[in-house]
Short mmCIF file of C-alpha atoms in Angstrom, two decimals:
data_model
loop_
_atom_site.label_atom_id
_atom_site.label_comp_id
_atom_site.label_asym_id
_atom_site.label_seq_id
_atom_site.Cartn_x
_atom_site.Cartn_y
_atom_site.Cartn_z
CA UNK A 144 -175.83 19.01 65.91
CA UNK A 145 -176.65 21.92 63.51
CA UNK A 146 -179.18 24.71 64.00
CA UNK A 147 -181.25 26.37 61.47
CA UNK A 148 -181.33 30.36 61.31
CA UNK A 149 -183.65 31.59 58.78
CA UNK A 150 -181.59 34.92 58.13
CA UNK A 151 -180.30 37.25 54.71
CA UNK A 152 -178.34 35.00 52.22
CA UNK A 153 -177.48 34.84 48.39
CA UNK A 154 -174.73 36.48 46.76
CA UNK A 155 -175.05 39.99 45.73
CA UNK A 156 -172.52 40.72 42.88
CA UNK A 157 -171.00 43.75 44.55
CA UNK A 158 -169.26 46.43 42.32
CA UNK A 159 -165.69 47.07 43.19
CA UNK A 160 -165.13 50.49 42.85
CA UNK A 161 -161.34 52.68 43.25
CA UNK A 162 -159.29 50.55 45.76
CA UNK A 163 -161.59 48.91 47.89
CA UNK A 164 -163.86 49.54 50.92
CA UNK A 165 -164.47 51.83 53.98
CA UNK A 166 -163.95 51.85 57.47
CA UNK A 167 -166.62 51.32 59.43
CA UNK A 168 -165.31 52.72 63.11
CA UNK A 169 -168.61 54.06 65.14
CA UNK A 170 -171.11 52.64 61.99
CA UNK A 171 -170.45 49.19 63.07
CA UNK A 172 -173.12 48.67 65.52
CA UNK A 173 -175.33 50.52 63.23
CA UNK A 174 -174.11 48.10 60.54
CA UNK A 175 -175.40 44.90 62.97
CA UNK A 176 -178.30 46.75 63.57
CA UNK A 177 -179.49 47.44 59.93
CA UNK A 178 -178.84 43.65 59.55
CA UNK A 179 -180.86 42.82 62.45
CA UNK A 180 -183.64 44.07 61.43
CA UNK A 181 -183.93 43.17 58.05
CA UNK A 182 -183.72 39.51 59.37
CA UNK A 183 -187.64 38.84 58.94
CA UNK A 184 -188.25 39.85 55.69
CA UNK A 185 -184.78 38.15 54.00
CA UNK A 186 -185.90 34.76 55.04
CA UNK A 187 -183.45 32.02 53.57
CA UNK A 188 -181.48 29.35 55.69
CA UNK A 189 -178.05 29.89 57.40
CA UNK A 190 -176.79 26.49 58.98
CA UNK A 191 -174.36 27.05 61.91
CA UNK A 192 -173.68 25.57 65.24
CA UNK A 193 -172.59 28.89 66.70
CA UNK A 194 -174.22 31.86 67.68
CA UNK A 195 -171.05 33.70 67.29
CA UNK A 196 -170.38 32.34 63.88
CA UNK A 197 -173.34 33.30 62.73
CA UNK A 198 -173.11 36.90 64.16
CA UNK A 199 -169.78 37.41 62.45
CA UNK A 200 -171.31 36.19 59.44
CA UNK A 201 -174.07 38.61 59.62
CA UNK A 202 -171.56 41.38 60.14
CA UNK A 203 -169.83 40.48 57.15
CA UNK A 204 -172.89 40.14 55.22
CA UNK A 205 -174.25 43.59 55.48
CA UNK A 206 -170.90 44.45 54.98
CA UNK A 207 -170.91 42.97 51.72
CA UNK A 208 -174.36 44.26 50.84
CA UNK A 209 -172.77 47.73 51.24
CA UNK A 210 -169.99 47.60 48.60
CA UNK A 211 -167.16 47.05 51.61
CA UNK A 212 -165.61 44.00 51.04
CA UNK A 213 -162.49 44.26 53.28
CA UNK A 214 -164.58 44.51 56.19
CA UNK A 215 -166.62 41.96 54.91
CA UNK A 216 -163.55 39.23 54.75
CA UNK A 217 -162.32 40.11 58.08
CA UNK A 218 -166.20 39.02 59.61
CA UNK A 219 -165.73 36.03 57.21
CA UNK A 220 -162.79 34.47 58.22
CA UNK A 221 -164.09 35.39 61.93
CA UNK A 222 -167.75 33.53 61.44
CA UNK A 223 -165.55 30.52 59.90
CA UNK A 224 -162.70 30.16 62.36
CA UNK A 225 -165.49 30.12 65.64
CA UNK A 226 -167.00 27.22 63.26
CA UNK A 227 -164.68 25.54 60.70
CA UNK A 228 -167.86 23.41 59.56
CA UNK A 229 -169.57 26.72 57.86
CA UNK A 230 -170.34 26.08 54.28
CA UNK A 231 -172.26 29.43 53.77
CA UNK A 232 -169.36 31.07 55.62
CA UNK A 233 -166.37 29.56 53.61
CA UNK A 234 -168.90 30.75 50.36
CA UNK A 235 -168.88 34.18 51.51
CA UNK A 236 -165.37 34.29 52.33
CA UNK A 237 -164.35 32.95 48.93
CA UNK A 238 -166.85 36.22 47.18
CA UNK A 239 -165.01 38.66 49.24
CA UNK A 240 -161.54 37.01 48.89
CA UNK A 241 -158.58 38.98 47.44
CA UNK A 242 -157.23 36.39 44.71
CA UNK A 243 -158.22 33.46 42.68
CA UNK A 244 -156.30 31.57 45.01
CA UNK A 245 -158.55 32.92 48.12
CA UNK A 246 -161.62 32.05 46.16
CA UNK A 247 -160.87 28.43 44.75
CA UNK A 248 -159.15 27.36 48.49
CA UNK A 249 -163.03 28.60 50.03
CA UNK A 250 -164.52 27.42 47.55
CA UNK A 251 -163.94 23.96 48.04
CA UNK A 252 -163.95 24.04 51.50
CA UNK A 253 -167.86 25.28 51.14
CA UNK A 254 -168.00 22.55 48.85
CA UNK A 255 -166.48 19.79 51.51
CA UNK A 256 -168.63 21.38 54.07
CA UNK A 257 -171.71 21.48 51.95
CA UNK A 258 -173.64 18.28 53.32
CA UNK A 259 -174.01 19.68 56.54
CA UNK A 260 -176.12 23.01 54.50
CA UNK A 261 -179.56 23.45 53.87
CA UNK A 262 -180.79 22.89 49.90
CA UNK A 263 -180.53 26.65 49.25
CA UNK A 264 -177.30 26.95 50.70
CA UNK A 265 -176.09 23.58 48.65
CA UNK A 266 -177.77 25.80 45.49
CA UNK A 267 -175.28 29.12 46.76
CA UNK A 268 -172.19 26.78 46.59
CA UNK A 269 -173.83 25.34 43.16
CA UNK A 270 -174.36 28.40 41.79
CA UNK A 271 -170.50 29.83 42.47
CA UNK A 272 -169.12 26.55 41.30
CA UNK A 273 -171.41 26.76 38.34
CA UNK A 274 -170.42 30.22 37.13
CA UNK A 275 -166.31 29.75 37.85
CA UNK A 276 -166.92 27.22 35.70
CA UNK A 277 -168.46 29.78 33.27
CA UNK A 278 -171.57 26.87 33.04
CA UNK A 279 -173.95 30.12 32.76
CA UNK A 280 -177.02 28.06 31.25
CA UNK A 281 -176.51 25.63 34.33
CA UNK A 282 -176.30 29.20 36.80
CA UNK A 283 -179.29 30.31 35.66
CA UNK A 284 -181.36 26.99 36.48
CA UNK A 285 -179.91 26.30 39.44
CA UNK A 286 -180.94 30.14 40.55
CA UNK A 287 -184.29 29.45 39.00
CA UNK A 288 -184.17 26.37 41.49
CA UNK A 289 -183.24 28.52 44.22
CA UNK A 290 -186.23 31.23 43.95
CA UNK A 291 -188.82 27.74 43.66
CA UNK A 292 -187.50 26.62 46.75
CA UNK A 293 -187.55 30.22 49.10
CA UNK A 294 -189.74 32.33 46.99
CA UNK A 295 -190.25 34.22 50.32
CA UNK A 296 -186.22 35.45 49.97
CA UNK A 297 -185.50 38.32 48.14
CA UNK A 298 -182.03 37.06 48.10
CA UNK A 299 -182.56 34.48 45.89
CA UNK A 300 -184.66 36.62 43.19
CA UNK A 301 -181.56 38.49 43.27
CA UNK A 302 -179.32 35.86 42.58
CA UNK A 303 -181.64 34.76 39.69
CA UNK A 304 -181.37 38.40 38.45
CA UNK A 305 -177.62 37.98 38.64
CA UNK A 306 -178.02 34.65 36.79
CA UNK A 307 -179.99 35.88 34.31
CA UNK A 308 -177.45 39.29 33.61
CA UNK A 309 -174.74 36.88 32.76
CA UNK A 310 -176.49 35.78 29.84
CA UNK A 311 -177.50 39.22 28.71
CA UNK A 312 -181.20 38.88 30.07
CA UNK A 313 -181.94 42.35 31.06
CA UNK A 314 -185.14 42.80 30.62
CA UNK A 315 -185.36 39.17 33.13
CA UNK A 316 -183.15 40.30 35.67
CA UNK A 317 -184.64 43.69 36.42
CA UNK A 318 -188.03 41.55 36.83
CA UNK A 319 -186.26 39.48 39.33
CA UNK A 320 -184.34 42.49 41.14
CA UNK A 321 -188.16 44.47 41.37
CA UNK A 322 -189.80 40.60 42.71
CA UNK A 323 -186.88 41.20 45.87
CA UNK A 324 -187.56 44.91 46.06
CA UNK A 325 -191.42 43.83 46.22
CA UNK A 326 -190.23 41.59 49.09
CA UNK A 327 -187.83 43.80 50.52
CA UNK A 328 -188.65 47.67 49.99
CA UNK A 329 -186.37 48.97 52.74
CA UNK A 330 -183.27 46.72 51.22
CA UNK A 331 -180.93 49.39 50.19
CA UNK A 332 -178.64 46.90 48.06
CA UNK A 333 -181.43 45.75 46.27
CA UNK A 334 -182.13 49.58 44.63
CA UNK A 335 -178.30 49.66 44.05
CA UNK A 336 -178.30 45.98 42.11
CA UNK A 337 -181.50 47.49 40.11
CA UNK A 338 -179.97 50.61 39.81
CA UNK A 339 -176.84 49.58 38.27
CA UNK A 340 -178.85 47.54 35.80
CA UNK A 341 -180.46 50.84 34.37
CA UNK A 342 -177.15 52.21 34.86
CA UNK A 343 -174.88 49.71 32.84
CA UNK A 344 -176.72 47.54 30.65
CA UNK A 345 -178.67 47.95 27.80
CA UNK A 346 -181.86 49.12 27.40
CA UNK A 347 -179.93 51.62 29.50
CA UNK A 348 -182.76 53.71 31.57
CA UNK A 349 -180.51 56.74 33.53
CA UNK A 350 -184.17 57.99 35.00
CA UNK A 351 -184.87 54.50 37.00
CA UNK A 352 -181.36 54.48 37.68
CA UNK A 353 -181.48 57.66 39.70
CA UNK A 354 -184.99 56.84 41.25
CA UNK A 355 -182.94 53.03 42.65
CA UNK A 356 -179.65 54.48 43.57
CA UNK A 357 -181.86 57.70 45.58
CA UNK A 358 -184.28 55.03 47.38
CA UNK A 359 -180.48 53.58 48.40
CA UNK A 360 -179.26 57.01 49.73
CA UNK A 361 -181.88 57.62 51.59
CA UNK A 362 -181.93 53.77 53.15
CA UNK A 363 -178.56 54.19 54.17
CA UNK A 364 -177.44 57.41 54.11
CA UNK A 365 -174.28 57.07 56.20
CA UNK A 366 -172.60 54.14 54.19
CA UNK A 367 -170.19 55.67 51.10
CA UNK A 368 -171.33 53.19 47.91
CA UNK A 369 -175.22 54.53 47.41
CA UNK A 370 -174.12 58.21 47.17
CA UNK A 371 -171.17 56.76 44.84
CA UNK A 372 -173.42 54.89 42.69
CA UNK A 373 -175.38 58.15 42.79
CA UNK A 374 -173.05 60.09 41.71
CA UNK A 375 -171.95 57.66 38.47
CA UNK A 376 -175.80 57.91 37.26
CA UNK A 377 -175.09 61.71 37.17
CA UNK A 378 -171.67 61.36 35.73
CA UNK A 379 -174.02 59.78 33.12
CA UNK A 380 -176.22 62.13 32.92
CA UNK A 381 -174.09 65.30 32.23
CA UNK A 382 -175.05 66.55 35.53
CA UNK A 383 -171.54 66.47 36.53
CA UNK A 384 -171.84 69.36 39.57
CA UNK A 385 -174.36 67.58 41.20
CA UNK A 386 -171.81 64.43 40.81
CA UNK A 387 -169.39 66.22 42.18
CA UNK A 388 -171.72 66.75 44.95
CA UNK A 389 -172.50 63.00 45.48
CA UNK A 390 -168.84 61.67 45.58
CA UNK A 391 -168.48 64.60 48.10
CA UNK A 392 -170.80 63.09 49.98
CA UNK A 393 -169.70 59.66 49.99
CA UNK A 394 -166.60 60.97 51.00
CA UNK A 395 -168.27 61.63 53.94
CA UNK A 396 -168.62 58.11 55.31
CA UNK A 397 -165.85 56.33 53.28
CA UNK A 398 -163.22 56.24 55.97
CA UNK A 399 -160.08 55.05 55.20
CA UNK A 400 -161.30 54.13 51.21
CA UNK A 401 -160.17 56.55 49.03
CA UNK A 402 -162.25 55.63 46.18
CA UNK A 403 -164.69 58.91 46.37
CA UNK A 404 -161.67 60.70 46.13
CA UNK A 405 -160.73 59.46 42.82
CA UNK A 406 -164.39 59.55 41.65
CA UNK A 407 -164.42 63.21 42.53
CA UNK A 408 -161.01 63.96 40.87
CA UNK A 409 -162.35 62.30 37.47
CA UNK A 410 -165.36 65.00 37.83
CA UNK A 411 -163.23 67.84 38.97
CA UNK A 412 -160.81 67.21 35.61
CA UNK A 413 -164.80 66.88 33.35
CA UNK A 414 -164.89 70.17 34.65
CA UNK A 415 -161.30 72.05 34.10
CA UNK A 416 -160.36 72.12 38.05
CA UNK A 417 -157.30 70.69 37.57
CA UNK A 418 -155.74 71.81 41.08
CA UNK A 419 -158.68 69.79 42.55
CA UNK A 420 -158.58 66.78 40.61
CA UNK A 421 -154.85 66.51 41.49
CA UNK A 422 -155.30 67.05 44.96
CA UNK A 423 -158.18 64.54 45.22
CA UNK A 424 -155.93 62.05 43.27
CA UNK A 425 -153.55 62.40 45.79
CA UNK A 426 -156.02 61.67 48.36
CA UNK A 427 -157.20 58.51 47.08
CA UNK A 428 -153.72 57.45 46.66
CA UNK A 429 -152.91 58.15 49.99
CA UNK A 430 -155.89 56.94 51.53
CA UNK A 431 -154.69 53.60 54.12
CA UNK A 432 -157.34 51.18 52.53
CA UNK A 433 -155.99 51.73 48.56
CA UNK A 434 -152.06 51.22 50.13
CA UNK A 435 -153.71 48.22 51.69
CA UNK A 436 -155.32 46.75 48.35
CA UNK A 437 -152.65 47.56 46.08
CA UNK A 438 -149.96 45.68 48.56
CA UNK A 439 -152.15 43.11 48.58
CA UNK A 440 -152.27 43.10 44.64
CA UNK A 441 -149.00 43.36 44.40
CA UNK A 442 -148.35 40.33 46.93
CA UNK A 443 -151.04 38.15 44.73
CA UNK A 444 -149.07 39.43 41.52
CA UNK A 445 -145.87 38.19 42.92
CA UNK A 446 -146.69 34.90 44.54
#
């Protein structure tokens, strides 16, 4: 007999940047605790049977949120294997997979698992199906569908915003993003979603880009990927010291992800510090998680 959780869902499109994501080590209670908490105001269904399951699966969600997918698969496959019935958890496990193969295989087992889901989590599955499809127009209604059903999430605004940035609807999709901000003020990924919006697309906004990705600092200032994104809107800008500065930062908190590294060595050669740039390359290449990514590339390359 299933339970229902009312917990954080919805895919977050994350942003893969260098080789991967960080180590956690002592931030990993603080990582269950962030997600805790932010429990009551992400209201959207999670269907499990298990307790554990669904703990794993919230590890691996606010994983996710932050930018470190790794971490994220390894809470994944953990959530899944306590309960092999887990539609959501298969879902998530396909997002943060490491090859198409990963992501079809968990796909479909969502898919097989789907009728014992809640209707938003049958919309998730939807959805992913949907857009590997590349059925964009059908995306976008089904995440219109989604936000009808749990206005209350911001989750599933964002997954409309997501929708709605496929097909090139900006201006729509940083309406959506502000409706789950308006929700959820204190949800750091949320400013970094908007913020890469300003960021990337067109009408391009660099001002509103810093404001999102500095509300996401200073939400979680001990996770790597807000003082990253930080640090790209002043790459942007010109301001290239104080991006310098920001990739220093994430540096910080990044673990064994060497990606800051090679952020700050793409600066440090902007600025004529070749010595440093070639140093921090070296970093990032030596750094344990990019080894891990690139063997795993290399394995996916090769099968």
């Amino acid at each position: 007999m299933k339970k229902w959780n009312w917990w954080l869902v919805v895919l977050l499109a994350g942003i893969l940047v260098g080789c991967g994501d960080a180590e956690m080590g002592e931030g990993e209670g603080e990582a269950a605790a962030l997600a805790s908490t932010n429990e009551s105001v992400m209201a959207m269904p999670v269907t499990t049977a298990s307790d554990e399951a669904q703990a794993a699966f919230m590890e691996g969600l606010y994983a996710a949120d932050m930018g470190r997918f790794l971490d994220a698969r390894e809470h994944f496959e953990a959530a899944v294997a306590t309960d092999p019935d887990f539609a959501l958890g298969y879902l998530y496990l396909a997002n943060a997979g490491n090859s198409l193969q990963e992501f079809t295989t968990n796909l479909e087992k969502a898919e097989a698992a789907a009728a014992n889901a809640s209707e938003a989590e049958r919309m998730m599955i939807e959805m992913n199906r949907q857009g590997f499809d590349n059925d964009q127009e059908g995306r976008l209604a089904t995440a219109q569908r989604l936000a009808e059903v749990v206005p209350e999430s911001p989750r599933a605004w964002l997954a409309l915003s997501n929708a709605q940035a496929a097909l090139n609807e900006h201006a729509a999709s940083r309406q959506s993003a502000a409706k789950a901000i308006e929700l959820a003020p204190k949800m750091a990924a949320a400013h970094m979603q908007l913020g890469n919006s300003y960021l990337f697309s067109e009408p391009r906004d660099l001002a509103q880009a810093e404001t999102h990705m500095m509300h996401a600092v200073n939400l979680s200032p001990e996770e790597p990927n807000p003082h990253d994104f930080l640090g790209d809107v002043y790459r942007a800008q010109g301001q290239l010291e104080k991006a310098r500065d920001a990739y220093t930062e994430a540096s910080r908190y990044s673990g064994e992800d060497g990606s800051p590294f090679q952020q700050r060595a793409h600066v440090n050669s902007f600025l004529g510090d070749y010595e440093a740039a070639r140093a921090d390359y070296q970093k990032s290449i030596d750094s344990t998680r990019c080894a891990t990514w690139l063997a795993i590339q290399e394995t996916t390359m090769n099968a």
